[in-house]
Amino acid sequence: MQPLSADKGMDESTISELFNNITANNDQAAFRAFYNHFFVTLLRFSYTLTHSKETAEEITNDVFMHCWEKRTSLSHIKNPQVYLFVIAKNKSIDHLRKQASSRQVVFEEEEKMEIAFDSNPEQLMISAEMVRKMEFAIQQLPPKCKMVFTLIKQNGMKYKEVATVLNLSVKTVENQLAIAMKRLTATVNFTLGTTPKPVK
């Protein structure tokens, strides 16, 4: 099962309306739209944890299957996006625990994934080599930093929502994002041949 399309312009009220139609009316068309909107972002998040595209796809589809099967009991969910990411996180961690219990975890070679940055690539004159280094730098971030960066910078989630998903304080989320951005900024400066400004 793969998404047909993704409506990136969908706002919170539309998402809530879709979710309500799913839980209250068993609306399959609403579920398809809900699935298409969140599939890629959940896939990227699960991949951040599992380092396996196939596993991430399986987990992401499991998340949506769970939501459809449990739809009649989910009417109390106030923030569907946070709910999805919490399930994805738990399923990804469960997978890693099962994997680690049977044998030593060996992560796959990193596959390139689309990365969204705030800076304009043309302004920074980003080369293919720089993009590769940035992707590598993101994958080398400590797990907590990487999850926070992925959720905020790539998925556009709010600090409070990320704090709920990862069971952290908002302050910790802010600190982890600052660490991630400092490391990635250093990578950009190094690649462009500039000297990073000293941190005061």
CSV table of C-alpha atoms in Angstrom, one decimal:
chain,number,residue,atom,x,y,z
A,1,MET,CA,0.0,0.0,0.0
A,2,GLN,CA,1.5,3.3,-1.1
A,3,PRO,CA,0.2,6.8,-0.9
A,4,LEU,CA,-1.5,8.1,-4.1
A,5,SER,CA,-0.7,11.7,-3.3
A,6,ALA,CA,0.1,14.0,-0.4
A,7,ASP,CA,-1.8,17.2,0.4
A,8,LYS,CA,1.0,19.3,2.0
A,9,GLY,CA,-1.4,22.2,2.4
A,10,MET,CA,-3.8,20.4,4.7
A,11,ASP,CA,-4.3,22.4,7.9
A,12,GLU,CA,-5.1,21.2,11.4
A,13,SER,CA,-8.8,21.7,11.2
A,14,THR,CA,-9.0,19.7,8.0
A,15,ILE,CA,-6.9,16.9,9.6
A,16,SER,CA,-9.2,16.9,12.6
A,17,GLU,CA,-12.3,16.8,10.4
A,18,LEU,CA,-10.9,13.8,8.4
A,19,PHE,CA,-10.0,12.0,11.6
A,20,ASN,CA,-13.5,12.6,13.0
A,21,ASN,CA,-15.1,11.2,9.8
A,22,ILE,CA,-12.9,8.2,10.2
A,23,THR,CA,-13.7,7.5,13.8
A,24,ALA,CA,-17.4,8.5,13.8
A,25,ASN,CA,-18.5,7.6,10.2
A,26,ASN,CA,-16.1,4.8,9.1
A,27,ASP,CA,-15.3,7.1,6.1
A,28,GLN,CA,-12.9,5.2,3.8
A,29,ALA,CA,-12.3,8.2,1.6
A,30,ALA,CA,-11.3,10.3,4.6
A,31,PHE,CA,-9.0,7.5,5.7
A,32,ARG,CA,-7.3,7.5,2.2
A,33,ALA,CA,-6.8,11.2,2.4
A,34,PHE,CA,-5.4,10.9,5.9
A,35,TYR,CA,-3.1,8.1,4.9
A,36,ASN,CA,-1.8,10.0,1.8
A,37,HIS,CA,-1.1,13.1,3.9
A,38,PHE,CA,0.9,11.4,6.6
A,39,PHE,CA,2.5,8.4,4.9
A,40,VAL,CA,5.8,10.1,3.8
A,41,THR,CA,6.4,12.0,7.1
A,42,LEU,CA,5.8,8.9,9.2
A,43,LEU,CA,8.0,6.8,6.8
A,44,ARG,CA,10.9,9.3,7.3
A,45,PHE,CA,10.5,9.3,11.0
A,46,SER,CA,10.5,5.5,11.3
A,47,TYR,CA,13.5,5.4,9.0
A,48,THR,CA,15.4,7.7,11.3
A,49,LEU,CA,15.0,5.1,14.0
A,50,THR,CA,15.2,1.8,12.1
A,51,HIS,CA,17.7,2.8,9.3
A,52,SER,CA,15.8,0.4,7.1
A,53,LYS,CA,13.4,1.5,4.3
A,54,GLU,CA,11.6,-1.8,4.2
A,55,THR,CA,11.1,-1.9,8.0
A,56,ALA,CA,10.0,1.8,8.0
A,57,GLU,CA,7.4,1.1,5.3
A,58,GLU,CA,6.1,-2.0,7.2
A,59,ILE,CA,5.9,0.0,10.4
A,60,THR,CA,4.2,3.0,8.7
A,61,ASN,CA,1.6,0.7,7.2
A,62,ASP,CA,1.1,-1.0,10.6
A,63,VAL,CA,0.4,2.4,12.1
A,64,PHE,CA,-2.4,3.1,9.7
A,65,MET,CA,-3.8,-0.4,10.0
A,66,HIS,CA,-3.9,0.1,13.7
A,67,CYS,CA,-5.7,3.4,13.3
A,68,TRP,CA,-8.3,1.8,11.0
A,69,GLU,CA,-8.9,-1.2,13.1
A,70,LYS,CA,-9.2,0.8,16.3
A,71,ARG,CA,-11.0,3.8,14.7
A,72,THR,CA,-14.3,3.5,16.7
A,73,SER,CA,-12.3,3.8,20.0
A,74,LEU,CA,-10.2,6.8,18.9
A,75,SER,CA,-12.8,9.6,19.0
A,76,HIS,CA,-11.1,11.0,22.2
A,77,ILE,CA,-7.8,11.7,20.3
A,78,LYS,CA,-7.4,15.5,20.2
A,79,ASN,CA,-4.2,15.6,18.1
A,80,PRO,CA,-4.2,12.9,15.4
A,81,GLN,CA,-0.7,13.9,14.2
A,82,VAL,CA,0.9,13.4,17.6
A,83,TYR,CA,-1.0,10.2,18.1
A,84,LEU,CA,0.4,8.8,14.8
A,85,PHE,CA,4.0,9.7,15.6
A,86,VAL,CA,3.7,8.2,19.1
A,87,ILE,CA,2.6,4.9,17.6
A,88,ALA,CA,5.3,5.0,15.0
A,89,LYS,CA,7.9,5.7,17.6
A,90,ASN,CA,6.7,2.8,19.8
A,91,LYS,CA,6.5,0.4,16.9
A,92,SER,CA,10.0,1.4,15.7
A,93,ILE,CA,11.5,1.0,19.2
A,94,ASP,CA,9.7,-2.4,19.6
A,95,HIS,CA,11.2,-3.6,16.3
A,96,LEU,CA,14.7,-2.5,17.4
A,97,ARG,CA,14.3,-4.3,20.8
A,98,LYS,CA,13.2,-7.5,19.1
A,99,GLN,CA,16.1,-7.3,16.7
A,100,ALA,CA,18.6,-6.6,19.4
A,101,SER,CA,17.3,-9.5,21.5
A,102,SER,CA,17.9,-12.1,18.8
A,103,ARG,CA,21.2,-10.7,17.4
A,104,GLN,CA,23.4,-7.7,17.3
A,105,VAL,CA,21.8,-4.9,15.4
A,106,VAL,CA,23.5,-4.1,12.1
A,107,PHE,CA,22.2,-1.0,10.4
A,108,GLU,CA,21.9,-0.9,6.6
A,109,GLU,CA,24.0,1.5,4.5
A,110,GLU,CA,22.3,4.9,4.6
A,111,GLU,CA,20.0,5.5,1.7
A,112,LYS,CA,19.6,9.1,0.4
A,113,MET,CA,16.4,10.7,1.4
A,114,GLU,CA,15.0,14.1,0.5
A,115,ILE,CA,16.1,16.7,3.0
A,116,ALA,CA,14.3,20.0,3.4
A,117,PHE,CA,16.4,22.9,4.7
A,118,ASP,CA,15.5,26.5,5.6
A,119,SER,CA,18.3,27.9,3.6
A,120,ASN,CA,18.1,28.5,-0.2
A,121,PRO,CA,20.4,26.0,-1.9
A,122,GLU,CA,21.3,28.5,-4.6
A,123,GLN,CA,22.3,31.1,-2.1
A,124,LEU,CA,24.6,28.6,-0.4
A,125,MET,CA,25.8,27.1,-3.7
A,126,ILE,CA,25.3,23.7,-2.3
A,127,SER,CA,27.2,21.1,-4.3
A,128,ALA,CA,26.3,17.4,-4.5
A,129,GLU,CA,29.2,16.7,-2.2
A,130,MET,CA,27.9,19.2,0.4
A,131,VAL,CA,24.4,17.6,0.2
A,132,ARG,CA,26.0,14.2,0.8
A,133,LYS,CA,27.9,15.5,3.8
A,134,MET,CA,24.8,17.2,5.2
A,135,GLU,CA,22.8,13.9,4.9
A,136,PHE,CA,25.7,12.1,6.6
A,137,ALA,CA,25.9,14.7,9.3
A,138,ILE,CA,22.2,14.3,10.1
A,139,GLN,CA,22.5,10.5,10.3
A,140,GLN,CA,25.5,11.0,12.7
A,141,LEU,CA,23.5,13.1,15.1
A,142,PRO,CA,22.8,11.5,18.5
A,143,PRO,CA,19.5,9.6,18.4
A,144,LYS,CA,17.5,12.1,20.4
A,145,CYS,CA,18.9,15.1,18.4
A,146,LYS,CA,18.1,13.3,15.1
A,147,MET,CA,14.5,12.6,16.1
A,148,VAL,CA,13.9,16.2,17.3
A,149,PHE,CA,15.5,17.6,14.1
A,150,THR,CA,13.4,15.2,11.9
A,151,LEU,CA,10.1,16.1,13.6
A,152,ILE,CA,10.6,19.9,13.7
A,153,LYS,CA,12.7,20.7,10.6
A,154,GLN,CA,11.5,18.0,8.2
A,155,ASN,CA,7.9,17.4,9.4
A,156,GLY,CA,7.1,20.8,10.7
A,157,MET,CA,5.8,19.8,14.1
A,158,LYS,CA,5.6,22.2,17.0
A,159,TYR,CA,8.0,22.0,20.0
A,160,LYS,CA,5.2,21.0,22.3
A,161,GLU,CA,4.0,18.3,19.9
A,162,VAL,CA,7.5,16.9,19.6
A,163,ALA,CA,7.8,16.9,23.4
A,164,THR,CA,4.7,14.8,23.7
A,165,VAL,CA,5.8,12.3,21.0
A,166,LEU,CA,9.3,11.8,22.5
A,167,ASN,CA,8.2,12.2,26.2
A,168,LEU,CA,10.5,15.1,26.8
A,169,SER,CA,10.2,18.6,28.2
A,170,VAL,CA,9.8,21.4,25.8
A,171,LYS,CA,13.1,22.8,27.1
A,172,THR,CA,14.9,19.6,26.3
A,173,VAL,CA,13.4,19.7,22.8
A,174,GLU,CA,14.7,23.2,22.3
A,175,ASN,CA,18.2,22.2,23.6
A,176,GLN,CA,18.4,19.1,21.4
A,177,LEU,CA,17.4,21.1,18.3
A,178,ALA,CA,20.0,23.7,19.1
A,179,ILE,CA,22.7,21.0,19.4
A,180,ALA,CA,21.6,19.5,16.0
A,181,MET,CA,21.6,22.9,14.3
A,182,LYS,CA,25.0,23.8,15.7
A,183,ARG,CA,26.5,20.6,14.4
A,184,LEU,CA,24.9,20.9,11.0
A,185,THR,CA,25.9,24.6,10.7
A,186,ALA,CA,29.4,23.6,11.4
A,187,THR,CA,29.2,21.1,8.6
A,188,VAL,CA,27.9,23.7,6.2
A,189,ASN,CA,30.7,26.2,7.1
A,190,PHE,CA,33.3,23.5,6.8
A,191,THR,CA,32.0,22.4,3.4
A,192,LEU,CA,31.8,26.0,2.1
A,193,GLY,CA,35.4,26.6,3.3
A,194,THR,CA,34.4,29.3,5.9
A,195,THR,CA,35.4,29.5,9.5
A,196,PRO,CA,32.5,29.1,12.0
A,197,LYS,CA,32.0,32.0,14.3
A,198,PRO,CA,32.9,31.3,17.9
A,199,VAL,CA,29.9,30.4,20.1
A,200,LYS,CA,29.6,32.8,23.0
